[in-house]
mmCIF file of C-alpha atoms in Angstrom:
data_model
loop_
_atom_site.group_PDB
_atom_site.id
_atom_site.type_symbol
_atom_site.label_atom_id
_atom_site.label_comp_id
_atom_site.label_asym_id
_atom_site.label_seq_id
_atom_site.Cartn_x
_atom_site.Cartn_y
_atom_site.Cartn_z
ATOM 1 C CA MET A 1164 147.779 121.144 94.487
ATOM 2 C CA SER A 1165 147.144 119.647 97.914
ATOM 3 C CA GLU A 1166 143.916 117.834 98.751
ATOM 4 C CA THR A 1167 143.075 120.591 101.211
ATOM 5 C CA LEU A 1168 143.551 123.361 98.655
ATOM 6 C CA SER A 1169 141.551 121.450 96.045
ATOM 7 C CA LEU A 1170 138.635 120.931 98.419
ATOM 8 C CA ALA A 1171 138.734 124.549 99.601
ATOM 9 C CA ILE A 1172 138.485 125.717 95.986
ATOM 10 C CA GLU A 1173 135.535 123.414 95.368
ATOM 11 C CA LEU A 1174 133.711 124.699 98.451
ATOM 12 C CA ILE A 1175 134.409 128.386 97.758
ATOM 13 C CA SER A 1176 133.099 128.029 94.208
ATOM 14 C CA ARG A 1177 129.637 127.295 95.639
ATOM 15 C CA PRO A 1178 127.860 130.636 96.330
ATOM 16 C CA SER A 1179 126.448 129.614 99.695
ATOM 17 C CA VAL A 1180 125.312 133.014 100.937
ATOM 18 C CA THR A 1181 123.510 132.498 104.240
ATOM 19 C CA PRO A 1182 121.332 130.515 104.732
ATOM 20 C CA ASP A 1183 121.918 128.722 101.399
ATOM 21 C CA ASP A 1184 124.255 125.741 101.721
ATOM 22 C CA CYS A 1185 124.475 125.357 97.937
ATOM 23 C CA GLY A 1186 125.458 121.678 98.129
ATOM 24 C CA CYS A 1187 128.536 122.117 100.333
ATOM 25 C CA GLN A 1188 127.252 119.782 103.024
ATOM 26 C CA ARG A 1189 126.367 117.107 100.486
ATOM 27 C CA LEU A 1190 129.928 117.226 99.172
ATOM 28 C CA MET A 1191 131.344 116.894 102.688
ATOM 29 C CA SER A 1192 128.859 114.179 103.618
ATOM 30 C CA GLU A 1193 129.825 112.015 100.642
ATOM 31 C CA ARG A 1194 133.508 112.154 101.546
ATOM 32 C CA LEU A 1195 132.805 111.425 105.197
ATOM 33 C CA GLN A 1196 130.588 108.459 104.352
ATOM 34 C CA ALA A 1197 133.411 107.072 102.229
ATOM 35 C CA ILE A 1198 135.576 106.756 105.362
ATOM 36 C CA GLY A 1199 132.975 105.187 107.600
ATOM 37 C CA PHE A 1200 130.886 108.080 108.927
ATOM 38 C CA ASN A 1201 127.157 107.810 109.446
ATOM 39 C CA SER A 1202 125.772 110.994 107.937
ATOM 40 C CA GLU A 1203 122.495 112.606 108.935
ATOM 41 C CA LYS A 1204 120.724 115.634 107.522
ATOM 42 C CA MET A 1205 119.113 117.856 110.153
ATOM 43 C CA PRO A 1206 117.195 120.620 108.357
ATOM 44 C CA PHE A 1207 115.262 123.149 110.412
ATOM 45 C CA GLU A 1208 113.028 125.430 108.374
ATOM 46 C CA GLU A 1209 115.213 127.042 105.680
ATOM 47 C CA VAL A 1210 118.519 125.964 107.238
ATOM 48 C CA ASP A 1211 120.552 122.905 106.224
ATOM 49 C CA ASN A 1212 122.541 121.152 108.933
ATOM 50 C CA LEU A 1213 124.765 118.095 108.808
ATOM 51 C CA TRP A 1214 125.583 115.730 111.638
ATOM 52 C CA ALA A 1215 128.075 113.002 110.788
ATOM 53 C CA ARG A 1216 129.668 110.586 113.233
ATOM 54 C CA ARG A 1217 132.231 107.798 113.060
ATOM 55 C CA GLY A 1218 132.119 105.503 116.062
ATOM 56 C CA SER A 1219 129.667 105.049 118.898
ATOM 57 C CA GLU A 1220 131.846 105.176 121.993
ATOM 58 C CA GLY A 1221 133.257 108.086 123.950
ATOM 59 C CA PRO A 1222 135.053 110.355 124.040
ATOM 60 C CA LEU A 1223 133.344 112.227 121.209
ATOM 61 C CA PHE A 1224 135.502 114.775 119.406
ATOM 62 C CA VAL A 1225 133.579 117.118 117.088
ATOM 63 C CA PHE A 1226 134.655 119.461 114.321
ATOM 64 C CA ALA A 1227 132.107 122.292 114.140
ATOM 65 C CA GLY A 1228 131.748 124.831 111.365
ATOM 66 C CA HIS A 1229 129.531 126.547 108.859
ATOM 67 C CA THR A 1230 129.151 126.441 105.096
ATOM 68 C CA ASP A 1231 127.263 129.737 104.801
ATOM 69 C CA VAL A 1232 129.095 132.965 103.992
ATOM 70 C CA VAL A 1233 128.235 136.651 104.146
ATOM 71 C CA PRO A 1234 127.229 138.464 100.922
ATOM 72 C CA SER A 1235 130.103 139.396 98.638
ATOM 73 C CA GLY A 1236 129.477 143.144 98.593
ATOM 74 C CA PRO A 1237 130.100 145.235 95.429
ATOM 75 C CA LEU A 1238 131.396 142.846 92.781
ATOM 76 C CA LYS A 1239 133.275 145.609 90.975
ATOM 77 C CA GLU A 1240 135.505 146.043 94.023
ATOM 78 C CA TRP A 1241 136.720 142.441 93.936
ATOM 79 C CA HIS A 1242 139.919 141.817 91.983
ATOM 80 C CA SER A 1243 138.454 138.470 90.916
ATOM 81 C CA PRO A 1244 134.887 137.136 91.182
ATOM 82 C CA PRO A 1245 134.173 136.148 94.803
ATOM 83 C CA PHE A 1246 132.848 132.706 93.895
ATOM 84 C CA GLN A 1247 135.497 131.936 91.275
ATOM 85 C CA PRO A 1248 138.461 131.101 93.525
ATOM 86 C CA GLU A 1249 141.778 132.408 92.292
ATOM 87 C CA ILE A 1250 145.332 131.997 93.559
ATOM 88 C CA ARG A 1251 147.569 135.073 93.384
ATOM 89 C CA ASP A 1252 150.927 135.502 95.077
ATOM 90 C CA GLY A 1253 150.429 132.507 97.334
ATOM 91 C CA LEU A 1254 146.952 133.577 98.463
ATOM 92 C CA LEU A 1255 143.635 131.887 97.688
ATOM 93 C CA TYR A 1256 140.965 134.541 97.093
ATOM 94 C CA GLY A 1257 137.213 134.048 97.356
ATOM 95 C CA ARG A 1258 134.284 134.636 99.676
ATOM 96 C CA GLY A 1259 134.579 132.191 102.547
ATOM 97 C CA ALA A 1260 138.267 131.413 101.994
ATOM 98 C CA ALA A 1261 139.089 132.349 105.594
ATOM 99 C CA ASP A 1262 135.606 132.244 107.120
ATOM 100 C CA MET A 1263 135.423 129.338 106.996
ATOM 101 C CA LYS A 1264 135.620 127.071 103.988
ATOM 102 C CA GLY A 1265 139.380 126.802 104.263
ATOM 103 C CA SER A 1266 138.921 125.388 107.754
ATOM 104 C CA LEU A 1267 136.224 122.974 106.571
ATOM 105 C CA ALA A 1268 138.558 121.638 103.911
ATOM 106 C CA ALA A 1269 141.358 121.239 106.474
ATOM 107 C CA MET A 1270 139.032 119.456 108.907
ATOM 108 C CA LEU A 1271 137.958 116.966 106.293
ATOM 109 C CA THR A 1272 141.398 116.153 104.873
ATOM 110 C CA ALA A 1273 142.842 115.884 108.387
ATOM 111 C CA THR A 1274 140.117 113.408 109.294
ATOM 112 C CA GLU A 1275 140.656 111.400 106.109
ATOM 113 C CA ALA A 1276 144.371 111.141 106.863
ATOM 114 C CA PHE A 1277 143.777 110.263 110.520
ATOM 115 C CA VAL A 1278 141.247 107.532 109.745
ATOM 116 C CA ALA A 1279 143.603 106.074 107.136
ATOM 117 C CA ASP A 1280 146.402 105.923 109.736
ATOM 118 C CA TYR A 1281 144.227 104.943 112.709
ATOM 119 C CA PRO A 1282 141.161 103.072 111.418
ATOM 120 C CA ASP A 1283 140.536 101.632 114.890
ATOM 121 C CA HIS A 1284 140.941 104.905 116.782
ATOM 122 C CA ARG A 1285 139.517 105.452 120.246
ATOM 123 C CA GLY A 1286 136.153 107.087 120.775
ATOM 124 C CA SER A 1287 134.242 108.868 118.028
ATOM 125 C CA ILE A 1288 134.693 111.727 115.578
ATOM 126 C CA GLY A 1289 131.792 113.985 114.668
ATOM 127 C CA PHE A 1290 131.115 116.813 112.217
ATOM 128 C CA LEU A 1291 128.489 119.414 113.111
ATOM 129 C CA ILE A 1292 128.057 121.683 110.111
ATOM 130 C CA THR A 1293 125.413 124.397 109.678
ATOM 131 C CA SER A 1294 124.384 126.999 107.091
ATOM 132 C CA ASP A 1295 123.044 129.425 109.732
ATOM 133 C CA GLU A 1296 126.150 130.834 111.449
ATOM 134 C CA GLU A 1297 126.317 134.066 109.457
ATOM 135 C CA GLY A 1298 122.560 134.556 109.750
ATOM 136 C CA PRO A 1299 120.188 134.668 112.722
ATOM 137 C CA SER A 1300 121.762 131.509 114.224
ATOM 138 C CA VAL A 1301 118.325 130.255 115.226
ATOM 139 C CA ASN A 1302 117.913 127.060 113.203
ATOM 140 C CA GLY A 1303 121.515 125.930 113.015
ATOM 141 C CA THR A 1304 123.972 124.654 115.600
ATOM 142 C CA VAL A 1305 121.729 125.442 118.552
ATOM 143 C CA ARG A 1306 118.953 123.201 117.166
ATOM 144 C CA VAL A 1307 121.352 120.376 116.325
ATOM 145 C CA VAL A 1308 122.847 120.462 119.829
ATOM 146 C CA GLU A 1309 119.343 120.314 121.330
ATOM 147 C CA LYS A 1310 118.551 117.249 119.232
ATOM 148 C CA LEU A 1311 121.818 115.532 120.143
ATOM 149 C CA GLN A 1312 121.233 116.170 123.834
ATOM 150 C CA ALA A 1313 117.694 114.809 123.578
ATOM 151 C CA ARG A 1314 119.096 111.480 122.405
ATOM 152 C CA ASN A 1315 122.006 111.511 124.879
ATOM 153 C CA GLU A 1316 124.826 112.150 122.439
ATOM 154 C CA HIS A 1317 127.338 114.058 124.544
ATOM 155 C CA ILE A 1318 130.172 116.063 122.967
ATOM 156 C CA ASP A 1319 133.398 115.890 124.984
ATOM 157 C CA TYR A 1320 135.679 117.999 122.792
ATOM 158 C CA CYS A 1321 134.699 120.479 120.096
ATOM 159 C CA LEU A 1322 137.035 122.313 117.749
ATOM 160 C CA VAL A 1323 135.412 125.195 115.848
ATOM 161 C CA GLY A 1324 137.176 126.292 112.672
ATOM 162 C CA GLU A 1325 136.610 130.031 113.068
ATOM 163 C CA PRO A 1326 139.527 132.197 111.869
ATOM 164 C CA SER A 1327 141.310 132.724 115.178
ATOM 165 C CA SER A 1328 144.860 133.559 114.068
ATOM 166 C CA SER A 1329 146.232 137.088 114.076
ATOM 167 C CA GLN A 1330 149.680 137.408 112.456
ATOM 168 C CA ARG A 1331 150.667 133.786 111.900
ATOM 169 C CA LEU A 1332 148.651 130.594 111.672
ATOM 170 C CA GLY A 1333 148.112 129.232 115.165
ATOM 171 C CA ASP A 1334 149.470 132.225 117.054
ATOM 172 C CA THR A 1335 146.074 132.625 118.749
ATOM 173 C CA VAL A 1336 143.296 130.212 119.650
ATOM 174 C CA LYS A 1337 140.015 131.189 121.238
ATOM 175 C CA ASN A 1338 139.270 129.283 124.431
ATOM 176 C CA GLY A 1339 136.184 131.337 125.217
ATOM 177 C CA ARG A 1340 133.970 134.162 124.064
ATOM 178 C CA ARG A 1341 132.201 137.080 125.679
ATOM 179 C CA GLY A 1342 128.442 137.069 125.977
ATOM 180 C CA SER A 1343 126.368 139.200 123.603
ATOM 181 C CA LEU A 1344 123.191 141.030 124.629
ATOM 182 C CA ASN A 1345 121.238 143.283 122.250
ATOM 183 C CA GLY A 1346 118.840 146.050 123.239
ATOM 184 C CA TYR A 1347 116.124 147.641 121.083
ATOM 185 C CA LEU A 1348 114.950 150.942 122.553
ATOM 186 C CA THR A 1349 112.181 153.344 121.535
ATOM 187 C CA VAL A 1350 111.970 156.732 123.263
ATOM 188 C CA PHE A 1351 108.594 158.459 122.873
ATOM 189 C CA GLY A 1352 108.245 162.212 122.409
ATOM 190 C CA LYS A 1353 105.857 164.537 120.599
ATOM 191 C CA GLN A 1354 106.349 165.796 117.070
ATOM 192 C CA GLY A 1355 106.103 169.502 116.422
ATOM 193 C CA HIS A 1356 107.455 172.597 114.695
ATOM 194 C CA VAL A 1357 111.003 173.627 115.629
ATOM 195 C CA ALA A 1358 109.773 177.229 116.024
ATOM 196 C CA TYR A 1359 107.323 176.135 118.736
ATOM 197 C CA PRO A 1360 109.325 173.758 120.979
ATOM 198 C CA GLN A 1361 106.978 174.422 123.896
ATOM 199 C CA LEU A 1362 104.294 172.540 121.969
ATOM 200 C CA ALA A 1363 106.462 169.502 121.305
ATOM 201 C CA ASP A 1364 108.659 167.059 123.225
ATOM 202 C CA ASN A 1365 111.988 166.270 121.569
ATOM 203 C CA PRO A 1366 113.031 162.667 122.385
ATOM 204 C CA LEU A 1367 116.592 163.368 121.230
ATOM 205 C CA HIS A 1368 117.025 166.094 123.809
ATOM 206 C CA ALA A 1369 115.473 163.953 126.527
ATOM 207 C CA PHE A 1370 117.567 160.890 125.734
ATOM 208 C CA ALA A 1371 120.924 162.646 125.225
ATOM 209 C CA PRO A 1372 122.004 162.856 128.896
ATOM 210 C CA VAL A 1373 120.886 159.274 129.534
ATOM 211 C CA MET A 1374 122.755 158.103 126.447
ATOM 212 C CA ALA A 1375 125.886 159.826 127.748
ATOM 213 C CA GLN A 1376 125.455 158.018 131.058
ATOM 214 C CA LEU A 1377 125.116 154.650 129.325
ATOM 215 C CA CYS A 1378 128.205 155.324 127.217
ATOM 216 C CA ASN A 1379 130.296 156.443 130.190
ATOM 217 C CA GLU A 1380 129.173 153.749 132.595
ATOM 218 C CA SER A 1381 131.853 151.353 133.900
ATOM 219 C CA TRP A 1382 130.035 148.033 133.747
ATOM 220 C CA ASP A 1383 132.847 145.901 135.191
ATOM 221 C CA ASN A 1384 136.622 145.556 135.138
ATOM 222 C CA GLY A 1385 136.782 142.187 133.407
ATOM 223 C CA ASN A 1386 139.027 139.463 134.835
ATOM 224 C CA GLU A 1387 142.101 137.424 133.971
ATOM 225 C CA HIS A 1388 140.285 135.753 131.068
ATOM 226 C CA PHE A 1389 137.981 138.505 129.764
ATOM 227 C CA PRO A 1390 138.317 142.233 129.047
ATOM 228 C CA ALA A 1391 135.878 144.657 130.649
ATOM 229 C CA THR A 1392 132.293 144.568 129.424
ATOM 230 C CA SER A 1393 131.661 146.988 126.556
ATOM 231 C CA PHE A 1394 128.541 148.928 125.553
ATOM 232 C CA GLN A 1395 128.118 150.175 121.986
ATOM 233 C CA ILE A 1396 125.227 151.930 120.241
ATOM 234 C CA SER A 1397 125.020 150.522 116.722
ATOM 235 C CA ASN A 1398 121.993 152.409 115.389
ATOM 236 C CA LEU A 1399 120.358 155.716 116.365
ATOM 237 C CA ASN A 1400 117.433 156.986 114.327
ATOM 238 C CA SER A 1401 115.022 159.887 114.702
ATOM 239 C CA GLY A 1402 113.331 162.605 112.669
ATOM 240 C CA THR A 1403 111.395 162.875 109.433
ATOM 241 C CA GLY A 1404 114.253 164.192 107.338
ATOM 242 C CA ALA A 1405 112.830 167.710 107.418
ATOM 243 C CA GLU A 1406 114.935 170.400 109.058
ATOM 244 C CA ASN A 1407 112.008 172.180 110.692
ATOM 245 C CA VAL A 1408 110.258 169.245 112.398
ATOM 246 C CA ILE A 1409 110.912 168.069 115.945
ATOM 247 C CA PRO A 1410 110.867 164.256 115.871
ATOM 248 C CA GLY A 1411 108.091 162.335 117.557
ATOM 249 C CA ASN A 1412 110.221 159.407 118.742
ATOM 250 C CA LEU A 1413 113.691 157.940 118.691
ATOM 251 C CA SER A 1414 114.905 154.392 118.151
ATOM 252 C CA ALA A 1415 118.240 152.985 119.224
ATOM 253 C CA LYS A 1416 119.920 149.600 118.949
ATOM 254 C CA PHE A 1417 122.784 148.754 121.235
ATOM 255 C CA ASN A 1418 124.932 145.794 122.200
ATOM 256 C CA PHE A 1419 126.764 144.559 125.278
ATOM 257 C CA ARG A 1420 129.748 142.243 124.975
ATOM 258 C CA PHE A 1421 129.977 141.038 128.535
ATOM 259 C CA SER A 1422 132.368 139.044 130.638
ATOM 260 C CA THR A 1423 131.712 136.374 133.223
ATOM 261 C CA GLU A 1424 131.732 139.147 135.839
ATOM 262 C CA LEU A 1425 128.153 140.006 134.836
ATOM 263 C CA SER A 1426 124.969 138.177 133.947
ATOM 264 C CA ASP A 1427 122.522 139.354 131.311
ATOM 265 C CA ASP A 1428 119.925 139.824 134.082
ATOM 266 C CA ILE A 1429 122.190 142.241 135.942
ATOM 267 C CA ILE A 1430 122.852 144.208 132.744
ATOM 268 C CA ARG A 1431 119.129 144.495 132.010
ATOM 269 C CA GLN A 1432 118.459 145.696 135.549
ATOM 270 C CA ARG A 1433 121.204 148.332 135.449
ATOM 271 C CA VAL A 1434 120.130 149.649 132.045
ATOM 272 C CA THR A 1435 116.523 149.922 133.207
ATOM 273 C CA GLU A 1436 117.608 151.902 136.264
ATOM 274 C CA ILE A 1437 119.537 154.353 134.090
ATOM 275 C CA LEU A 1438 116.663 154.745 131.627
ATOM 276 C CA ASP A 1439 114.212 155.296 134.476
ATOM 277 C CA SER A 1440 116.331 158.221 135.640
ATOM 278 C CA GLY A 1441 115.376 160.079 132.454
ATOM 279 C CA SER A 1442 112.215 162.120 132.000
ATOM 280 C CA PHE A 1443 110.719 160.219 129.087
ATOM 281 C CA GLU A 1444 108.565 157.248 128.252
ATOM 282 C CA TYR A 1445 110.205 154.340 126.499
ATOM 283 C CA ASP A 1446 109.857 150.772 125.337
ATOM 284 C CA LEU A 1447 112.786 148.358 125.615
ATOM 285 C CA ARG A 1448 113.151 144.867 124.175
ATOM 286 C CA TRP A 1449 116.105 142.502 124.573
ATOM 287 C CA ARG A 1450 117.696 139.665 122.615
ATOM 288 C CA LEU A 1451 120.395 137.486 124.142
ATOM 289 C CA SER A 1452 122.744 136.250 121.408
ATOM 290 C CA GLY A 1453 124.864 134.125 123.699
ATOM 291 C CA GLN A 1454 126.262 133.664 127.171
ATOM 292 C CA PRO A 1455 129.998 133.976 127.840
ATOM 293 C CA PHE A 1456 131.916 130.708 128.017
ATOM 294 C CA LEU A 1457 135.445 129.654 128.896
ATOM 295 C CA THR A 1458 137.378 126.436 128.340
ATOM 296 C CA PRO A 1459 140.191 126.297 130.878
ATOM 297 C CA GLN A 1460 143.465 124.450 130.460
ATOM 298 C CA GLY A 1461 142.610 120.826 129.813
ATOM 299 C CA LYS A 1462 143.002 118.015 127.322
ATOM 300 C CA LEU A 1463 141.691 119.947 124.299
ATOM 301 C CA VAL A 1464 143.745 123.085 124.975
ATOM 302 C CA GLU A 1465 146.828 120.958 125.597
ATOM 303 C CA ALA A 1466 146.267 118.995 122.376
ATOM 304 C CA ALA A 1467 145.928 122.208 120.356
ATOM 305 C CA GLN A 1468 149.029 123.739 121.922
ATOM 306 C CA TYR A 1469 150.970 120.568 121.170
ATOM 307 C CA ALA A 1470 149.741 120.391 117.557
ATOM 308 C CA ILE A 1471 150.497 124.034 116.813
ATOM 309 C CA ARG A 1472 153.966 123.770 118.328
ATOM 310 C CA LYS A 1473 154.692 120.577 116.379
ATOM 311 C CA VAL A 1474 153.573 121.995 113.010
ATOM 312 C CA SER A 1475 154.718 125.618 113.236
ATOM 313 C CA GLY A 1476 156.939 125.862 116.280
ATOM 314 C CA LEU A 1477 154.721 128.560 117.793
ATOM 315 C CA THR A 1478 153.658 128.921 121.383
ATOM 316 C CA THR A 1479 150.024 129.853 120.969
ATOM 317 C CA GLU A 1480 148.133 132.504 122.938
ATOM 318 C CA LEU A 1481 144.781 131.772 124.532
ATOM 319 C CA SER A 1482 142.241 134.536 123.906
ATOM 320 C CA THR A 1483 138.566 135.347 124.467
ATOM 321 C CA SER A 1484 138.511 138.463 122.276
ATOM 322 C CA GLY A 1485 136.427 139.027 119.165
ATOM 323 C CA GLY A 1486 132.803 138.378 118.357
ATOM 324 C CA THR A 1487 130.588 135.392 119.053
ATOM 325 C CA SER A 1488 130.731 131.993 117.413
ATOM 326 C CA ASP A 1489 128.626 128.854 117.419
ATOM 327 C CA GLY A 1490 130.848 127.610 120.222
ATOM 328 C CA ARG A 1491 128.432 129.454 122.536
ATOM 329 C CA PHE A 1492 125.773 126.862 121.742
ATOM 330 C CA ILE A 1493 128.046 123.873 122.348
ATOM 331 C CA ALA A 1494 129.898 124.926 125.511
ATOM 332 C CA PRO A 1495 126.797 124.870 127.797
ATOM 333 C CA SER A 1496 126.520 121.112 127.172
ATOM 334 C CA GLY A 1497 129.749 120.659 129.155
ATOM 335 C CA ALA A 1498 132.038 120.193 126.167
ATOM 336 C CA GLU A 1499 135.550 121.603 126.039
ATOM 337 C CA VAL A 1500 135.364 124.109 123.151
ATOM 338 C CA LEU A 1501 138.243 125.691 121.274
ATOM 339 C CA GLU A 1502 138.479 127.767 118.101
ATOM 340 C CA LEU A 1503 141.440 127.342 115.768
ATOM 341 C CA GLY A 1504 141.511 128.592 112.201
ATOM 342 C CA PRO A 1505 143.373 130.778 109.705
ATOM 343 C CA LEU A 1506 144.183 134.479 109.860
ATOM 344 C CA ASN A 1507 141.164 136.705 110.424
ATOM 345 C CA ALA A 1508 142.541 139.866 108.766
ATOM 346 C CA SER A 1509 140.347 139.631 105.633
ATOM 347 C CA ILE A 1510 137.144 138.021 106.900
ATOM 348 C CA HIS A 1511 133.866 139.617 105.732
ATOM 349 C CA GLN A 1512 135.932 141.976 103.560
ATOM 350 C CA ILE A 1513 136.289 142.545 99.826
ATOM 351 C CA ASN A 1514 139.005 140.233 98.445
ATOM 352 C CA GLU A 1515 138.801 137.787 101.351
ATOM 353 C CA CYS A 1516 141.740 135.410 101.193
ATOM 354 C CA VAL A 1517 143.787 132.746 102.950
ATOM 355 C CA ALA A 1518 147.442 131.764 102.486
ATOM 356 C CA VAL A 1519 147.706 128.573 100.449
ATOM 357 C CA LYS A 1520 150.482 127.224 102.683
ATOM 358 C CA ASP A 1521 148.326 127.802 105.759
ATOM 359 C CA LEU A 1522 145.612 125.485 104.488
ATOM 360 C CA GLN A 1523 147.823 122.413 104.507
ATOM 361 C CA GLN A 1524 149.449 123.438 107.782
ATOM 362 C CA LEU A 1525 146.012 123.829 109.345
ATOM 363 C CA SER A 1526 145.104 120.332 108.178
ATOM 364 C CA HIS A 1527 148.283 119.019 109.826
ATOM 365 C CA MET A 1528 147.389 120.809 113.077
ATOM 366 C CA TYR A 1529 143.912 119.285 113.071
ATOM 367 C CA TYR A 1530 145.447 115.858 112.363
ATOM 368 C CA HIS A 1531 147.772 116.069 115.354
ATOM 369 C CA ILE A 1532 144.913 117.192 117.626
ATOM 370 C CA LEU A 1533 142.965 114.115 116.592
ATOM 371 C CA LYS A 1534 146.052 111.958 117.118
ATOM 372 C CA LYS A 1535 146.709 113.393 120.573
ATOM 373 C CA LEU A 1536 143.138 112.821 121.749
ATOM 374 C CA LEU A 1537 142.007 109.657 119.957
ATOM 375 C CA ALA A 1538 145.013 107.621 118.739
#
């Protein structure tokens, strides 16, 4: 059993459902301290965060990740208990195996090997680990980055261990992410009896044509790095449950995944204009989850491409697809940010798993990135 596999098993066995870290960061901190890292706890409210750094000079290369996982779902549907890691047919099963405790294990063993080979390496290595990535993402990475900036610790390169690969390990890395903007809409009507519609005001009927306009709107055409902005309604609720009552109001939640062709201010303005074209009263609140970011070809991208090619022989694809990650909190500081991790096919699913062979290969990739940038 490789060191990476052994550590991954130990991390997965800790039921760290967000925001509970369940001792994962302490385990990582102890191993990092043993190889010369200064380790610092940065708790904010109920969230545990770890900042560990080896060295004081630049450039500063940071591994970023999270120890929290999503809930397991129905236990009876798992082929083995989600927090009792099990290897079957070359796959390691358990909640967090791919997202992202396998990556955390690979980061740590790669760093241990690199420090052993290059104890006097250039610059500094950091670990920014949170237990708030799968939750609201309010008291995790974003708060740590704010604190680091306040004391003038500047991250030059950041590698996030999110599961980026599609068919083979390293075939895809994420060099950017779309922005995410959430809307919370209430449309006001008047409740009444379905037999007397003239005495009521059905918010569903009033909102329907406006909803169709929002769904059919072409927000932009994207660009060479990002697909077109998308609009999706995630929740639509109205009515009392009775079949003979016209509802009094309607609530909707929707999300924009937007490219660098738009700003969140422009989206808000355009949505308001469309809503104002309807004949109803409404209330609209917004929550910005993150701005889009892009890391162009540079030292970090080149190091990752080199490492992947050296370990697996693949020519990797740069992509900005998928959801958000904590990279959105680090990129605005000016850091080059890249996401490289295992296959994402099973993340957040029942029987989440990662290929055992991929864990050690991922550790080798991380090692060669460190070597390229800091040796």
